[in-house]
Tab-separated table of C-alpha atoms and ligand atoms in Angstrom:
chain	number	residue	atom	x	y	z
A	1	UNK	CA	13.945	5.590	32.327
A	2	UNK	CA	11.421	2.906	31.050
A	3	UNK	CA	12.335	0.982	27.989
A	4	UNK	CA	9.505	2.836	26.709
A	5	UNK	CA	11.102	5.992	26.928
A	6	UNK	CA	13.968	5.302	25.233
A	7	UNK	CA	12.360	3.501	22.093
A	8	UNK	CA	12.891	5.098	18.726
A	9	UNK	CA	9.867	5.877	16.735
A	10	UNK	CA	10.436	5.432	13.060
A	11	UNK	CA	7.980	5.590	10.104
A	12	UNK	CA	8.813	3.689	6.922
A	13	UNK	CA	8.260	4.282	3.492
A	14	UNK	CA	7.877	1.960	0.567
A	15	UNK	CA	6.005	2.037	-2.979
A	16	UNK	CA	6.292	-1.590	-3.605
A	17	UNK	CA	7.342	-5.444	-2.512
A	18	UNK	CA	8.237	-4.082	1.022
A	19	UNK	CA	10.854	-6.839	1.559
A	20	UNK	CA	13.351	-4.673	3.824
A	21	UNK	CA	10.565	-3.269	5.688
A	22	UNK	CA	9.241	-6.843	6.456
A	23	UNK	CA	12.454	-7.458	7.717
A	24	UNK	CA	12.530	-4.730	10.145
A	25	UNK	CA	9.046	-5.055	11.302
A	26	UNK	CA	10.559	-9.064	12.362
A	27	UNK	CA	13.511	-7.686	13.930
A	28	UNK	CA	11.300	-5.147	15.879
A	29	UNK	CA	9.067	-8.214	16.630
A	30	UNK	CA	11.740	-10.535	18.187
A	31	UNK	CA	15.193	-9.339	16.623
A	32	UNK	CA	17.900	-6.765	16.441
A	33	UNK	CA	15.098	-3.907	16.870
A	34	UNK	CA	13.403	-5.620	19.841
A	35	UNK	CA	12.836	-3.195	22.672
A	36	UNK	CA	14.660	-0.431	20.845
A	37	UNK	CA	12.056	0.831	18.283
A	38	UNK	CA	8.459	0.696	17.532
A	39	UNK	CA	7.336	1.336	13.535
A	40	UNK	CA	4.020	3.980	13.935
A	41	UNK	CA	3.719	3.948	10.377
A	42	UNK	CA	4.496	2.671	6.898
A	43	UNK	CA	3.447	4.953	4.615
A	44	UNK	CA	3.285	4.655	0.767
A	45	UNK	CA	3.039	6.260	-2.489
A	46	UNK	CA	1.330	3.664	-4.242
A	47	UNK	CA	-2.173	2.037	-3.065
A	48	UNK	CA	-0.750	-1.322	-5.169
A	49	UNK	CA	2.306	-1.740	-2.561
A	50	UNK	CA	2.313	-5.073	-2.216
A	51	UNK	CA	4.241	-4.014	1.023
A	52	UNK	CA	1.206	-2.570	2.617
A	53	UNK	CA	-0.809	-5.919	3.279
A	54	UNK	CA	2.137	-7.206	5.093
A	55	UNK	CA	2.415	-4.017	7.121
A	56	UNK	CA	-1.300	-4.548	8.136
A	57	UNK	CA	-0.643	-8.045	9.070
A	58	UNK	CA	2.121	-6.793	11.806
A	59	UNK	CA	-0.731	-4.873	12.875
A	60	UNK	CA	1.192	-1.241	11.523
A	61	UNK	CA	-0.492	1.906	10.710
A	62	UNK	CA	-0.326	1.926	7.167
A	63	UNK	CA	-1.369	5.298	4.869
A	64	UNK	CA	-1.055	6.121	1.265
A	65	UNK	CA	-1.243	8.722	-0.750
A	66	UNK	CA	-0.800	8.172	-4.309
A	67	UNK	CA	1.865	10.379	-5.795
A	68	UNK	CA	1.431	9.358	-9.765
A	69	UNK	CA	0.369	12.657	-11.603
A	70	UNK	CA	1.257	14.790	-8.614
A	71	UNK	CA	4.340	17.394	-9.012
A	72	UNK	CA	7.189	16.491	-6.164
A	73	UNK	CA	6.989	19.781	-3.642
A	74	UNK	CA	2.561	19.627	-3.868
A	75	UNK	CA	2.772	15.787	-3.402
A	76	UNK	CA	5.755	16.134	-0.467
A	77	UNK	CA	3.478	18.869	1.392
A	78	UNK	CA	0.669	16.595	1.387
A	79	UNK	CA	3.066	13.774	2.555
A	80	UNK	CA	4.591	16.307	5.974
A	81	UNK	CA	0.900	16.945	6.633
A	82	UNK	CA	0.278	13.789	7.159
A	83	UNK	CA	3.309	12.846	8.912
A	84	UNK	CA	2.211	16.128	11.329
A	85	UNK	CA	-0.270	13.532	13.036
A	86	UNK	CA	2.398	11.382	13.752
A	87	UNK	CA	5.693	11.673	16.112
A	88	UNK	CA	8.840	9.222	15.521
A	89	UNK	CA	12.804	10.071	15.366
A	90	UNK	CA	13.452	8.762	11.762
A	91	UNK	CA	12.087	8.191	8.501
A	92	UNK	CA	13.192	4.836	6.847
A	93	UNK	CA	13.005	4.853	2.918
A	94	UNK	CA	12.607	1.210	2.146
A	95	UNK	CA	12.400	0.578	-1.318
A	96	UNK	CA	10.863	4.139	-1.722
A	97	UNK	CA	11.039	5.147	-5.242
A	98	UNK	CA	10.161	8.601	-5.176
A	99	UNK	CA	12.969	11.491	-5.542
A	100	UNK	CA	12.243	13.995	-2.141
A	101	UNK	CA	11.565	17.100	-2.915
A	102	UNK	CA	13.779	20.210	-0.926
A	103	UNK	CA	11.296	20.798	1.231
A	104	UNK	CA	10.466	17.565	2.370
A	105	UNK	CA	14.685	16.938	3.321
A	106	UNK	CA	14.536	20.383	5.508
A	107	UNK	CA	11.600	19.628	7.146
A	108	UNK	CA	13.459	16.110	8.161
A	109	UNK	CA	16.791	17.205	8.365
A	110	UNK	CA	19.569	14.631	9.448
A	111	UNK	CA	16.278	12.343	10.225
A	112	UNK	CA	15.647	10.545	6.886
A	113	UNK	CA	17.573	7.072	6.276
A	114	UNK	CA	17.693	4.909	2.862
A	115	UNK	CA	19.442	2.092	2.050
A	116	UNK	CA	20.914	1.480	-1.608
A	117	UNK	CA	21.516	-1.746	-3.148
A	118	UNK	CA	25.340	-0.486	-4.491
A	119	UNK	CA	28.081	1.767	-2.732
A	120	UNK	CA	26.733	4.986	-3.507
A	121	UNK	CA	30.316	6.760	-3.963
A	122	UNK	CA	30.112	4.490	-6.917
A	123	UNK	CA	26.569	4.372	-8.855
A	124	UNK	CA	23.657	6.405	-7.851
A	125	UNK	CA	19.834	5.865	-8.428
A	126	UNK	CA	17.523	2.702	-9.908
A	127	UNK	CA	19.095	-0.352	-11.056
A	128	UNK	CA	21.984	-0.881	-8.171
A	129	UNK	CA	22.142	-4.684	-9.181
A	130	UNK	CA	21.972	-4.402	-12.755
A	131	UNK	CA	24.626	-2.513	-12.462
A	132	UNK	CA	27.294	-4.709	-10.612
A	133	UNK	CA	25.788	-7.251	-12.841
A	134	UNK	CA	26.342	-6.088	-15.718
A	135	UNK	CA	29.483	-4.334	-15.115
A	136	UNK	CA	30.933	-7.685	-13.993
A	137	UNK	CA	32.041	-6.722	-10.360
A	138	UNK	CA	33.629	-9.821	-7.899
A	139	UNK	CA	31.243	-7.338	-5.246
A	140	UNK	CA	29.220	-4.679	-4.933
A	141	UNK	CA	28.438	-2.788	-1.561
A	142	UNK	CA	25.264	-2.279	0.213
A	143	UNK	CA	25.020	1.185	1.353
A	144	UNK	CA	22.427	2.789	4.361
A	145	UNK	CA	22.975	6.688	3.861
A	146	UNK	CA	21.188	9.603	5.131
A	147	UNK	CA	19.483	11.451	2.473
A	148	UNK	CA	20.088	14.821	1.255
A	149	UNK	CA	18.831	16.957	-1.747
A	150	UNK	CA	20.500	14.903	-3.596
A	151	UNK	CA	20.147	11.320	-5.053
A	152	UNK	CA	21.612	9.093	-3.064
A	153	UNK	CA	24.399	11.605	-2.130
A	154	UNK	CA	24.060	11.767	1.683
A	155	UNK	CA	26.156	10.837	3.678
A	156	UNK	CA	27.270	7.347	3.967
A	157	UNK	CA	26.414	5.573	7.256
A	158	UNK	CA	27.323	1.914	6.696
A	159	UNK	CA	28.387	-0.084	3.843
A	160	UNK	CA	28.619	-3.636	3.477
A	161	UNK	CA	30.677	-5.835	0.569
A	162	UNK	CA	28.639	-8.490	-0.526
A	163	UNK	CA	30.784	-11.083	-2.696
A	164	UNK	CA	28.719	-11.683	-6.414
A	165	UNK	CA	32.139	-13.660	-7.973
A	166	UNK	CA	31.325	-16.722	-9.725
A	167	UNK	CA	27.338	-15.612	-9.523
A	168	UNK	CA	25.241	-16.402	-12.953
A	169	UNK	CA	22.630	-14.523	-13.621
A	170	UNK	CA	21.064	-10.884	-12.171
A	171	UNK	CA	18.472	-12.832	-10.227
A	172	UNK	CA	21.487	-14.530	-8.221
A	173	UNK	CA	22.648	-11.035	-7.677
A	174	UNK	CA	19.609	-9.959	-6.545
A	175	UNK	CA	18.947	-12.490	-4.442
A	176	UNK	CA	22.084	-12.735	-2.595
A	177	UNK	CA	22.199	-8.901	-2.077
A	178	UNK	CA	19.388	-8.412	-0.940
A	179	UNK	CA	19.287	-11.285	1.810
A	180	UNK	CA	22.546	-9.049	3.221
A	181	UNK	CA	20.172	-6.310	3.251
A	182	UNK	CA	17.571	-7.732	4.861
A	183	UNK	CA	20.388	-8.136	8.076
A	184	UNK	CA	22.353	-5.484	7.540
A	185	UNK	CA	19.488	-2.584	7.417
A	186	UNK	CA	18.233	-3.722	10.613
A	187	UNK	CA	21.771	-3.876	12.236
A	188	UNK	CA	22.728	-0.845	10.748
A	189	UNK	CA	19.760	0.802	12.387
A	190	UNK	CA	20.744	-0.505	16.149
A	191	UNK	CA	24.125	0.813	15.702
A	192	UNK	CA	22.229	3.860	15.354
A	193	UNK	CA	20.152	4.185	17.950
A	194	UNK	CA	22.330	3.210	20.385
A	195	UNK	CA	24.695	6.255	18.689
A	196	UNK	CA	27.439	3.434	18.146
A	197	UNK	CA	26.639	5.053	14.758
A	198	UNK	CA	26.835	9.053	15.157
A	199	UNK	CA	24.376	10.937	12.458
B	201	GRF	C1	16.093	-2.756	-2.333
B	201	GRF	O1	17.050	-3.352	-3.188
B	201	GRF	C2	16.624	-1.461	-1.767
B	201	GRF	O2	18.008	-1.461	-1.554
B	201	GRF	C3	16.283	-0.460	-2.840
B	201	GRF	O3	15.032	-0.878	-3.332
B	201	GRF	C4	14.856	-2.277	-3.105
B	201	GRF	C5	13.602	-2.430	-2.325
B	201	GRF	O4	13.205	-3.755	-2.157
B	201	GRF	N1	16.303	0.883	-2.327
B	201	GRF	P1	12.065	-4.110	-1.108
B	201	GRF	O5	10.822	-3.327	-1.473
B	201	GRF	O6	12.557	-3.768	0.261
B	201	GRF	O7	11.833	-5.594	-1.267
């Protein structure tokens, strides 16, 4: 089979700083991801996604639809038209801060992905950092989950400890946590498609 063949498609999603999704798009370039996916899409929610003009400069498909003012199953209908123009194996939420609707979790059953700045048999939604911040943790745990009809309830995939002891403000938090996730997303994702990592 040609290493074409066997390359996942994914599309990602973001609404904003698209930090995560910059890191995959360099790990697809000449990382972790090389040879073993291609990104057909970024798609956001938000025309202001500062995300998008880096997507562009990868060269990526990018397409919006603005979501503000739109009820969750009308705006997730538009969003799996749109996606009908497109083929790819997963859908990687990347800083994507919109709550899918029913519908939109059926239609991509077992196929959606999100990763979540705290372990998420622990704290659930916005605010992952602030929370082992502020509820003085020696860690917290970066989580990539599936994603079910609930929030931030699927079914854990990978977690990884990051150590926040001794740490002195929420932007040290921040910053260390999310430099694990910009590896650990990306690694996470080989281990699953090479199924080391069974969905
Ligand atoms: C990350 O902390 C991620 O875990 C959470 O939202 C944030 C997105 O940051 N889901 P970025 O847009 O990838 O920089």
């Amino acid at each position: 089979m040609s290493e074409h063949k066997i390359k996942k498609r994914i599309a990602i999603f973001i609404s904003g700083r698209g930090s995560n999704m910059k890191a995959i798009l360099d790990n697809v370039q000449s990382g972790i991801l090389k040879d073993m996916c291609e990104v057909v899409l970024v798609f956001s929610n938000r025309a202001d996604a500062k995300g998008l003009e880096t997507a562009k400069s990868y060269g990526i498909d990018t397409k919006v639809i603005e979501s503000s003012g739109k009820k969750r199953t009308e705006f997730d209908k538009q969003v799996i038209d749109l996606l009908g123009s497109y083929q790819f194996d997963y859908i990687v939420l990347a800083g994507y801060m919109r709550i899918l609707s029913p519908v939109f979790v059926d239609t991509y059953k077992n196929r959606i992905i999100n990763i979540h700045p705290a372990d998420t048999n622990l704290y659930h939604g916005i605010h992952g950092y602030e929370w082992a911040w502020e509820s003085k943790r020696d860690s917290t745990k970066i989580t990539v989950h599936l994603v079910d009809k609930g929030v931030d309830t699927g079914k854990i995939l990978s977690q990884r400890e990051v150590d926040i002891k001794g740490l002195t403000s929420l932007e040290q938090v921040e910053e260390k946590g999310l430099k694990v996730e910009h590896e650990f997303y990306s690694e996470t994702l080989n281990k699953i498609f090479t199924g080391e990592i069974v969905i």
